[in-house]
Short mmCIF file of C-alpha atoms in Angstrom, two decimals:
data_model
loop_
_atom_site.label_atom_id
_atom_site.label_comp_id
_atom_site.label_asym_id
_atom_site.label_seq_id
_atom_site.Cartn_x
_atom_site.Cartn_y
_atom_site.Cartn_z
CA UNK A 1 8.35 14.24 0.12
CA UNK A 2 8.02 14.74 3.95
CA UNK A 3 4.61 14.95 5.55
CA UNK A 4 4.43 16.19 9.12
CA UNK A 5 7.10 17.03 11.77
CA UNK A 6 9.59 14.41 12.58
CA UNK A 7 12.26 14.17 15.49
CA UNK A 8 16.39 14.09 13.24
CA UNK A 9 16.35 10.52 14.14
CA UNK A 10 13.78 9.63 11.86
CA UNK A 11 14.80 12.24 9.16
CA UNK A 12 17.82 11.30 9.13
CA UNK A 13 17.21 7.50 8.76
CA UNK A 14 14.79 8.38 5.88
CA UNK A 15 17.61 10.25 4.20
CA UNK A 16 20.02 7.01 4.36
CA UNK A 17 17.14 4.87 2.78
CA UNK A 18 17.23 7.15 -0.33
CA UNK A 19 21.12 7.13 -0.65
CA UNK A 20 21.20 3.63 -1.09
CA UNK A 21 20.11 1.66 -4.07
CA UNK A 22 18.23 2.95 -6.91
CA UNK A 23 15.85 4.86 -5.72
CA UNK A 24 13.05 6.47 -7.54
CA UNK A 25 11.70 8.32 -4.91
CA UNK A 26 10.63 8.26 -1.27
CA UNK A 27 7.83 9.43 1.32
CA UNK A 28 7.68 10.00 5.15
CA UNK A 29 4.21 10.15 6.25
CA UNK A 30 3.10 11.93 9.07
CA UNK A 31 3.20 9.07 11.53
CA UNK A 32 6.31 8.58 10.64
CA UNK A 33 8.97 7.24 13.32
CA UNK A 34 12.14 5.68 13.81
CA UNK A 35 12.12 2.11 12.97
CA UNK A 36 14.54 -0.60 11.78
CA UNK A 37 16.39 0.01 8.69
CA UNK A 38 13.45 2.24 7.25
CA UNK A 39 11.34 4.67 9.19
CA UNK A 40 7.84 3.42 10.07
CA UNK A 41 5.85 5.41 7.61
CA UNK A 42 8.40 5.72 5.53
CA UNK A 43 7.98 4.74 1.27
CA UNK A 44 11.01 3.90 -0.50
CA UNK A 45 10.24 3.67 -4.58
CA UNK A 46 13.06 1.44 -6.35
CA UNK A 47 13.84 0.85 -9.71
CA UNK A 48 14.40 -2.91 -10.54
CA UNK A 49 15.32 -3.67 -6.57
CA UNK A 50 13.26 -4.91 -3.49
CA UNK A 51 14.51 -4.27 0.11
CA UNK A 52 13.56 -6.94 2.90
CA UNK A 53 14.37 -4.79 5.11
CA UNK A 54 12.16 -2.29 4.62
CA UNK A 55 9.22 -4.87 4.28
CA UNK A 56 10.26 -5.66 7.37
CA UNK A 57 9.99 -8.45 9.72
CA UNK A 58 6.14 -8.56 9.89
CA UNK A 59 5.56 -9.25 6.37
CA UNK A 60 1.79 -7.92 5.50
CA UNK A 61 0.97 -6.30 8.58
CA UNK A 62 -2.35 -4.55 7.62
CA UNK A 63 -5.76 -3.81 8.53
CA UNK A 64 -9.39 -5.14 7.71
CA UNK A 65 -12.19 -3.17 8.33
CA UNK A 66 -16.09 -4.55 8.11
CA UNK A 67 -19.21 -2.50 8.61
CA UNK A 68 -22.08 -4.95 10.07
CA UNK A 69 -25.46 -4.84 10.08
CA UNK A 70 -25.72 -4.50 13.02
CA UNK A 71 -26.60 -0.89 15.07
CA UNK A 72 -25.03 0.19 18.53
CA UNK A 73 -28.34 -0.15 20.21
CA UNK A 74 -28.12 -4.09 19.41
CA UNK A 75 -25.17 -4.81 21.02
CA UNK A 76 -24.35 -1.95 23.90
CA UNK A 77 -25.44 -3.81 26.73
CA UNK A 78 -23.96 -6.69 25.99
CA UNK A 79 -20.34 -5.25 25.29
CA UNK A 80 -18.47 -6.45 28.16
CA UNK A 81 -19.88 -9.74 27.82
CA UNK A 82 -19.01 -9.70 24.10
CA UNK A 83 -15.53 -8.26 24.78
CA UNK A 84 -14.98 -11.39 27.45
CA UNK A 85 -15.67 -13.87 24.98
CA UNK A 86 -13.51 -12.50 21.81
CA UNK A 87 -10.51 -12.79 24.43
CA UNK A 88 -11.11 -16.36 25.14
CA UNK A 89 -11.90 -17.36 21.64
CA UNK A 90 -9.18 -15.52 19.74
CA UNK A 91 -5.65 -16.20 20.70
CA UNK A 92 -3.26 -12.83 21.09
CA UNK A 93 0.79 -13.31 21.54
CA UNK A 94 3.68 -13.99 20.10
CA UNK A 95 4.03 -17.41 19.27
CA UNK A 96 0.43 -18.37 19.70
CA UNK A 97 -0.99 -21.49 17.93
CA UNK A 98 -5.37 -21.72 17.14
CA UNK A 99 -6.93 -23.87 19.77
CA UNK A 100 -8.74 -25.49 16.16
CA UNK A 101 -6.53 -26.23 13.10
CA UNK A 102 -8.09 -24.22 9.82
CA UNK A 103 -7.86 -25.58 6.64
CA UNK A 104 -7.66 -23.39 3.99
CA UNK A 105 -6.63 -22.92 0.00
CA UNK A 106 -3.52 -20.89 0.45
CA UNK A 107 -1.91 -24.72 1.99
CA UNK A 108 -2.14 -25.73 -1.70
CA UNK A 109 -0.25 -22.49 -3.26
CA UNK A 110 1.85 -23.14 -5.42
CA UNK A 111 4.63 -20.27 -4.12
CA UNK A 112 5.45 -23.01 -1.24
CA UNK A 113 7.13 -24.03 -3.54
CA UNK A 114 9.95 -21.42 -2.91
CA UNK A 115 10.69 -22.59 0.40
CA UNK A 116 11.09 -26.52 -1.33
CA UNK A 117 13.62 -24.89 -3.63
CA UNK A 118 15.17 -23.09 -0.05
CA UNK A 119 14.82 -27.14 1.73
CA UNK A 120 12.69 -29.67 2.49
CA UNK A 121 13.52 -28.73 5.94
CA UNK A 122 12.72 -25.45 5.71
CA UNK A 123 9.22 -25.89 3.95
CA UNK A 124 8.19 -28.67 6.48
CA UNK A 125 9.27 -26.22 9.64
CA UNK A 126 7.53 -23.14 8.25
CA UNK A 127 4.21 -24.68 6.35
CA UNK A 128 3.78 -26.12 9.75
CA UNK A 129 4.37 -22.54 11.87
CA UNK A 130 1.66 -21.18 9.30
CA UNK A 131 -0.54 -24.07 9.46
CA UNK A 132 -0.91 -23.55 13.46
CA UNK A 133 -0.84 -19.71 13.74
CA UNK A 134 -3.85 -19.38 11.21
CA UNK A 135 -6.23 -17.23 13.00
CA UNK A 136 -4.17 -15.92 16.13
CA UNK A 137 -3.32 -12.42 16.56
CA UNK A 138 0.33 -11.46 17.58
CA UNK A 139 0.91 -9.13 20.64
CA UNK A 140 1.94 -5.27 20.32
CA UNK A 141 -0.36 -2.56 18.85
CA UNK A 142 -1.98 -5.94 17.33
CA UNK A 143 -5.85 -5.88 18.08
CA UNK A 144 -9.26 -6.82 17.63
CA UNK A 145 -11.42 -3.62 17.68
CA UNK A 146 -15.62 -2.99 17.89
CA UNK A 147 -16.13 0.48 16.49
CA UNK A 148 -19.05 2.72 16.25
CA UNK A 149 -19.98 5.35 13.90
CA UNK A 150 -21.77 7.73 15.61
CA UNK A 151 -22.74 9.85 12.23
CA UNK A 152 -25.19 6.35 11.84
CA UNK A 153 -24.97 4.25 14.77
CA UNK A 154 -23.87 1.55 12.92
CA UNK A 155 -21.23 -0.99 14.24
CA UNK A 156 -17.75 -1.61 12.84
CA UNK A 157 -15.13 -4.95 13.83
CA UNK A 158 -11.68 -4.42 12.40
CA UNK A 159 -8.05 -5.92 13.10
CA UNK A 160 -4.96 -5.24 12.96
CA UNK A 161 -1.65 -7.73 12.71
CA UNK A 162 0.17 -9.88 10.15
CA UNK A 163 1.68 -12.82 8.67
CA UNK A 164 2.52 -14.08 12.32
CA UNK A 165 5.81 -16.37 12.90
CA UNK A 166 5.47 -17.64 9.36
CA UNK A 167 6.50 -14.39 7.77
CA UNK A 168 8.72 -13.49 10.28
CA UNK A 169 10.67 -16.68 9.71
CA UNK A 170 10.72 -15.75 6.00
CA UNK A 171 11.86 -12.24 6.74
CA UNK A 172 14.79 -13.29 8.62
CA UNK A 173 15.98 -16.07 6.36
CA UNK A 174 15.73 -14.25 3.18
CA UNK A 175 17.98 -11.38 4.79
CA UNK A 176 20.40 -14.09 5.82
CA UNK A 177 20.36 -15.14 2.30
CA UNK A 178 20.73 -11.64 1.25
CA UNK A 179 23.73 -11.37 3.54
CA UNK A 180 25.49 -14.69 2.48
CA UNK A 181 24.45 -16.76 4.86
CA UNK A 182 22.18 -19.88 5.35
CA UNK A 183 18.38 -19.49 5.27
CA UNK A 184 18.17 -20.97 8.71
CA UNK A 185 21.55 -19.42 10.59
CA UNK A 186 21.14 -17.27 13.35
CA UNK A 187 21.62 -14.13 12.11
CA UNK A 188 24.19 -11.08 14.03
CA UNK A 189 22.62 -8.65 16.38
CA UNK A 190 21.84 -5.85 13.77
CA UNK A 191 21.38 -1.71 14.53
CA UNK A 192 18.51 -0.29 14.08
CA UNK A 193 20.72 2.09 11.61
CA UNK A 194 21.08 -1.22 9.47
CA UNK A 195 21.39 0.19 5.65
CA UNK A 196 18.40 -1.46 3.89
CA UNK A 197 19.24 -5.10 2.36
CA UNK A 198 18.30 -4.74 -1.68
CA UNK A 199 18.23 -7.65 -3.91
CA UNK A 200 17.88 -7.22 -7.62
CA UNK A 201 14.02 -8.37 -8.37
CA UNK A 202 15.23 -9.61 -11.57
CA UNK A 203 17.80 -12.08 -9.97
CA UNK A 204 16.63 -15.76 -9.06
CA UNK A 205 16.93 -14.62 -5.20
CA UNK A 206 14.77 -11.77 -6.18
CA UNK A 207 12.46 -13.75 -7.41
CA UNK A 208 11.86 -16.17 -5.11
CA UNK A 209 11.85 -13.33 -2.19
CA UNK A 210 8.70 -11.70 -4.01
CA UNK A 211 7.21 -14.57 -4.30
CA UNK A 212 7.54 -15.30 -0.56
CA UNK A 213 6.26 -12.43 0.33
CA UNK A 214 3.30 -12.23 -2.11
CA UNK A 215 2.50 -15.88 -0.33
CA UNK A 216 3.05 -14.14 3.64
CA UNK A 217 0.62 -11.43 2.09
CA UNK A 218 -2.00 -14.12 1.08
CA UNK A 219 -1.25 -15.87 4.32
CA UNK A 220 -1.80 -12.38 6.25
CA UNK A 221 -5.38 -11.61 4.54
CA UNK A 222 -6.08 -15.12 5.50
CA UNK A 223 -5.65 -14.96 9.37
CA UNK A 224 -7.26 -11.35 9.41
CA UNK A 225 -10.59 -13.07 7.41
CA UNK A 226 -10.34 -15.67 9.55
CA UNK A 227 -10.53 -13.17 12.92
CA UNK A 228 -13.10 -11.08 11.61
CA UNK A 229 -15.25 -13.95 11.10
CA UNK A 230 -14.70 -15.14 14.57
CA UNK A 231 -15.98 -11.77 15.87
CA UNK A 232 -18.69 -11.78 13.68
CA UNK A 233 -19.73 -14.85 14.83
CA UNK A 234 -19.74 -13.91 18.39
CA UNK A 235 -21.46 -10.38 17.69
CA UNK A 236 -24.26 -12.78 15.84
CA UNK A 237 -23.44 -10.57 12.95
CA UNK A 238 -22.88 -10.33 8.96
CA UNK A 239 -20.45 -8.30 6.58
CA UNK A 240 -22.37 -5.45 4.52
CA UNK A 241 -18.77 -3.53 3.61
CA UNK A 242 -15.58 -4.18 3.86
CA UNK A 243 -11.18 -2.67 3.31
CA UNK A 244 -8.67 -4.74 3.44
CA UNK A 245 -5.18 -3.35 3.18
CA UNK A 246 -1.34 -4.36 3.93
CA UNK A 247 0.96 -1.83 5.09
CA UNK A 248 4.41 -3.52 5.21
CA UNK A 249 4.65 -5.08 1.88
CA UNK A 250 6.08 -4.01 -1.25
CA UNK A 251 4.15 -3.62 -4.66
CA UNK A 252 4.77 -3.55 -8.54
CA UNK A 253 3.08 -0.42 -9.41
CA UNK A 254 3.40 2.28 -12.60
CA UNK A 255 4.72 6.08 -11.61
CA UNK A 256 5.28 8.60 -13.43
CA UNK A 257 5.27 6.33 -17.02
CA UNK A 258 7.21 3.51 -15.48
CA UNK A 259 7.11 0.42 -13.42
CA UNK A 260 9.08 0.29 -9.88
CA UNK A 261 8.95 -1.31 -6.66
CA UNK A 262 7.45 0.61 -3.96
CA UNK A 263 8.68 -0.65 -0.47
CA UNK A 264 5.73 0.76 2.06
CA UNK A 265 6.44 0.07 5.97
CA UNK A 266 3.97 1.26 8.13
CA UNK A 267 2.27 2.92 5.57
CA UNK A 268 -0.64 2.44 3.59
CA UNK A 269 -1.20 2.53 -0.99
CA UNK A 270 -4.00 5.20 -1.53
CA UNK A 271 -4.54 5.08 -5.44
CA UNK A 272 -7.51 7.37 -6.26
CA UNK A 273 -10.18 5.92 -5.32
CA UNK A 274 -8.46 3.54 -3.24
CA UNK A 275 -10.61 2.48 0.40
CA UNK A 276 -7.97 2.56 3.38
CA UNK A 277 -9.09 1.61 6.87
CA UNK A 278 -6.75 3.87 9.23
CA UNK A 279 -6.80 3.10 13.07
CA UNK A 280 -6.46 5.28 15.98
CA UNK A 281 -5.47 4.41 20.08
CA UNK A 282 -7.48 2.74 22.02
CA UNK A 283 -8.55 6.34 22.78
CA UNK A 284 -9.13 7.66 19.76
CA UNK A 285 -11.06 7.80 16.44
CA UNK A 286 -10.47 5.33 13.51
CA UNK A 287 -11.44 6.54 9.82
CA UNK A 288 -11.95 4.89 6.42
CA UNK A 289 -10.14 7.13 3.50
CA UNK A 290 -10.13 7.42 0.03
CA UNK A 291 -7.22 8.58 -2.10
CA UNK A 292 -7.91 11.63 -4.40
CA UNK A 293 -7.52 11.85 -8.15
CA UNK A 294 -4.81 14.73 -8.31
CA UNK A 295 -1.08 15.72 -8.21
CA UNK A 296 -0.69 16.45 -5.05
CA UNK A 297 -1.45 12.21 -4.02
CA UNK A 298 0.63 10.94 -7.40
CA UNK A 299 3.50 12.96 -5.77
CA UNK A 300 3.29 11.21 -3.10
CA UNK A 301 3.43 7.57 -4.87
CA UNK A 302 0.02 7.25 -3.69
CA UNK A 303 1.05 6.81 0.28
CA UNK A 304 -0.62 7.68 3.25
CA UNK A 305 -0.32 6.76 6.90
CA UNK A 306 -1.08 3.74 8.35
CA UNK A 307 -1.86 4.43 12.07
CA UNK A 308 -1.46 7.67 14.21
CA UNK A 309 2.34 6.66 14.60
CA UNK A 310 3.85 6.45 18.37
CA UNK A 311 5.37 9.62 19.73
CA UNK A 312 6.65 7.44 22.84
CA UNK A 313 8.81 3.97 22.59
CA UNK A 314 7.22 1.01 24.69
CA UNK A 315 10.26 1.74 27.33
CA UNK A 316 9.40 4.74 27.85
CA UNK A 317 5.86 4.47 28.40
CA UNK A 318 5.77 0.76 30.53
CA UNK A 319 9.34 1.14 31.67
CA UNK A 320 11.99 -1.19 31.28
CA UNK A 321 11.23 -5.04 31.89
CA UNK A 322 13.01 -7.64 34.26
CA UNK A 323 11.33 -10.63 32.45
CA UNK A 324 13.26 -12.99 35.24
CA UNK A 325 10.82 -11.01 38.30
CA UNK A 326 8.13 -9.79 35.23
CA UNK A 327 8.38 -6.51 37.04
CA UNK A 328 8.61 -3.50 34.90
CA UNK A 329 10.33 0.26 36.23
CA UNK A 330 10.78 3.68 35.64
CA UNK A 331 7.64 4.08 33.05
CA UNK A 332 5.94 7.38 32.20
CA UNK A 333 2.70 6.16 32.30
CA UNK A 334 0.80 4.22 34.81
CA UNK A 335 -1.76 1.96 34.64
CA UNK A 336 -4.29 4.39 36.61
CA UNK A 337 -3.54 7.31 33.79
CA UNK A 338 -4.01 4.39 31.21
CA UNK A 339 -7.36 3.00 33.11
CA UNK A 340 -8.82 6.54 33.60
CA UNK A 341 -8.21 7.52 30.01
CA UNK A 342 -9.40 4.41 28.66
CA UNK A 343 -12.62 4.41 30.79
CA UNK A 344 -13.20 8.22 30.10
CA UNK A 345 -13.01 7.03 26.36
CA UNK A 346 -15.89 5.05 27.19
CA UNK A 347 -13.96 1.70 25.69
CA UNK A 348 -14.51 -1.78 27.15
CA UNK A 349 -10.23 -3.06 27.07
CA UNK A 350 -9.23 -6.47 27.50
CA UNK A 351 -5.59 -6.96 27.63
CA UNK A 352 -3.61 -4.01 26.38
CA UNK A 353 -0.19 -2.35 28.44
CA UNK A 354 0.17 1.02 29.41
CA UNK A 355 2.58 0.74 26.34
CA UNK A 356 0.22 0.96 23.99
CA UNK A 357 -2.00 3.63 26.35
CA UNK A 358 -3.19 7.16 24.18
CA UNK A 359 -0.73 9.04 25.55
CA UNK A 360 1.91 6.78 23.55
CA UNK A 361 0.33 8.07 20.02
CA UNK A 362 -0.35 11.20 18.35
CA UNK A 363 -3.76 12.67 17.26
CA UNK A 364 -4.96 10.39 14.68
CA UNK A 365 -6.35 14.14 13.36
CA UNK A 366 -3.03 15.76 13.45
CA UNK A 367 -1.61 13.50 10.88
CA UNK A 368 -4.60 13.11 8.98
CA UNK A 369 -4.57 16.70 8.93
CA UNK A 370 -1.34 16.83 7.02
CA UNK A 371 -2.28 14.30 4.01
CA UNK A 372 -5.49 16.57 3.31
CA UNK A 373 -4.81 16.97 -0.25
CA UNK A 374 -4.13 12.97 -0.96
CA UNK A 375 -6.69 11.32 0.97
CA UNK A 376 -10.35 12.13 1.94
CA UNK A 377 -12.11 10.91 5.02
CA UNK A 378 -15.26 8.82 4.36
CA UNK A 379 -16.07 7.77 7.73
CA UNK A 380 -15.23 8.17 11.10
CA UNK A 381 -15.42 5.58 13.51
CA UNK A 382 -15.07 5.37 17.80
CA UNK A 383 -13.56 1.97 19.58
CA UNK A 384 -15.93 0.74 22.05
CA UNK A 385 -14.17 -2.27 22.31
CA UNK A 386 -10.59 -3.45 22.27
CA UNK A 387 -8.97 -7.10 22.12
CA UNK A 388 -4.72 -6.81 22.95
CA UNK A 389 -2.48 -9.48 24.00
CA UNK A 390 -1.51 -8.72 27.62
CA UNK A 391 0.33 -6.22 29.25
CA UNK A 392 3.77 -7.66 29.46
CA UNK A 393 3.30 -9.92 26.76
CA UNK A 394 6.85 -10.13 25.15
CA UNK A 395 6.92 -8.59 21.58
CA UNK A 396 10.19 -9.02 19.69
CA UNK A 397 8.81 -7.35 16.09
CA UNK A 398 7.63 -3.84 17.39
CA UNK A 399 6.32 -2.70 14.54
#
């Protein structure tokens, strides 16, 4: 099932993912695009396998959402202010370690245990990535957002990243494993046309890859609590609602009479009833979404996008980068198109590249627009303020 228009790239790598394996079924969601191995967007349903690969390298990327109690009123002179001191408090990059170690339950789960079985070595290196990335936010479309909705004036804090180096690391060494080789070997240069990497789920390395990821999913919910508290704190606020979802992940769920594995990258489960926070640019609205009750959303494994989707890569839009000189050419956008639209917005940025400007994004309407009969829009919410790593902060993942 294809929702929206997509460019042959896309369609075409979404028609590879279904001819390999066995596959139940498969979804493109509107903000689809191309991506490694699977489209962004794009839901592969297996029977009896799991693919890595379409998980992905940024195991649990998803989204929380929290409505405060707090109202715009409260807070709108203060915004900049506010904005100034999430950006010193919260870490954003690649590789960045919390300026104050966390301790937390998920240290004494008992699925580290799959990276003993993998080496001592292993465990040691990782548990310790994990340990010092709690908290942190990685670079790319990875942010820290204050949102307003206007229907009620109240005042929403979400974010938006994943299980940080930690899964990553787990990523890559269970599709070396996958591939024959050593957890920790440096794996070949791979095309983005990669066929996706299955393992059987009922095999021992199946086992132990679910398991890893179930623990990078814990691990992912962890670091996004642990964010949203920080903002709360510095808002001075508390938590009357909140959504919590992953959108690179793959679940056990029943279809159709029978259980399979549904592989979901950059895209987001909507079971009836289901509460999905779904985020805009920085320039446009956010919404929370509900799946329906009704064919039309069991059709579509109960899927539904994740994001707007980008409509322009991060070349094309920041131009290419000479990270000897840190100079970047030959972009479509510059930063006083970015600036202006931003400001016009009427959102207080800190950080951000013209790579991940509004013009790099559809409509978040558009493709909302196109799952009308599976999801229904609850609320609709308008950035005020956004968190980023840096403009030419290196990003190796690109989800």
């Amino acid at each position: 099932m294809i929702f929206g228009d997509h460019d042959e790239k896309t369609i075409r790598q979404f028609d590879n993912c279904l001819s390999v394996g066995n596959v139940a079924g498969g979804v493109l969601c509107a903000d689809g695009h191309y991506g490694y191995s699977q489209p962004v967007g794009g839901v592969v349903v297996y029977d009896g396998q799991i693919s890595p690969s379409g998980v992905g390298y940024d195991i649990a990327c998803g989204n929380k959402a929290v409505r405060t109690n707090l109202q715009y009123k409260d807070i709108e002179d203060d915004l900049p202010l506010l904005m100034d001191e999430m950006a010193k408090r919260i870490s954003f990059g690649v590789g960045r370690k919390n300026k104050k170690r966390m301790d937390h339950e998920l240290f004494d789960d008992p699925d580290w245990n799959v990276f003993e079985q993998i080496g001592k070595q292993e465990h040691d290196r990782l548990k310790k990535l994990a340990i010092d990335q709690l908290g942190t936010v990685g670079a790319g479309n990875h942010f820290v957002d204050v949102l307003v909705e206007e229907a009620t004036g109240d005042v929403w804090i979400a974010n938006h990243f994943g299980s940080r180096g930690f899964g990553h690391k787990t990523a890559s060494g269970f599709l070396n494993l996958a591939n024959g080789r050593g957890f920790s070997d440096k794996a070949p240069g791979e095309s983005m046309e990669q066929p996706p990497t299955l393992i059987d789920l009922e095999t021992e390395l199946g086992d132990l890859y679910y398991r890893a990821m179930t623990l990078a999913g814990k691990y992912a919910y962890a670091g996004m609590d642990a964010v949203i508290d920080e903002v709360l704190s510095i808002l001075g606020a508390t938590t009357e609602f909140e959504v919590h979802n992953h959108h690179n992940y793959a679940w056990k769920e029943t279809h159709f009479g029978k259980e399979r594995i549904v592989v979901r990258k950059g895209a987001t489960p909507s079971a009836p009833g289901q509460l999905c926070f779904i985020g805009g640019s920085m320039g446009d609205i956010s919404v929370i979404v509900q799946g329906k009750d009704n064919a039309a959303n069991e059709n579509a494994f109960y899927s539904t996008v994740h994001g707007a989707g980008r409509i322009m890569s991060r070349t094309q839009a920041a131009g290419k980068m000479n990270w000897k000189k840190r100079v970047r050419t030959g972009g479509q956008i510059s930063q006083q198109q970015m600036d202006e639209a931003v400001k016009k917005f009427g959102v207080e940025l800190r950080g951000g590249g013209t790579d991940e400007s509004p013009f790099v994004y559809r409509k978040l309407q558009s493709v909302l627009d196109a799952h009308e009969d599976t999801i229904e829009v609850l609320h609709v919410l308008k950035p005020v303020g956004v968190c980023m790593a840096g403009a030419n902060e290196f990003d190796p993942y690109k989800d």
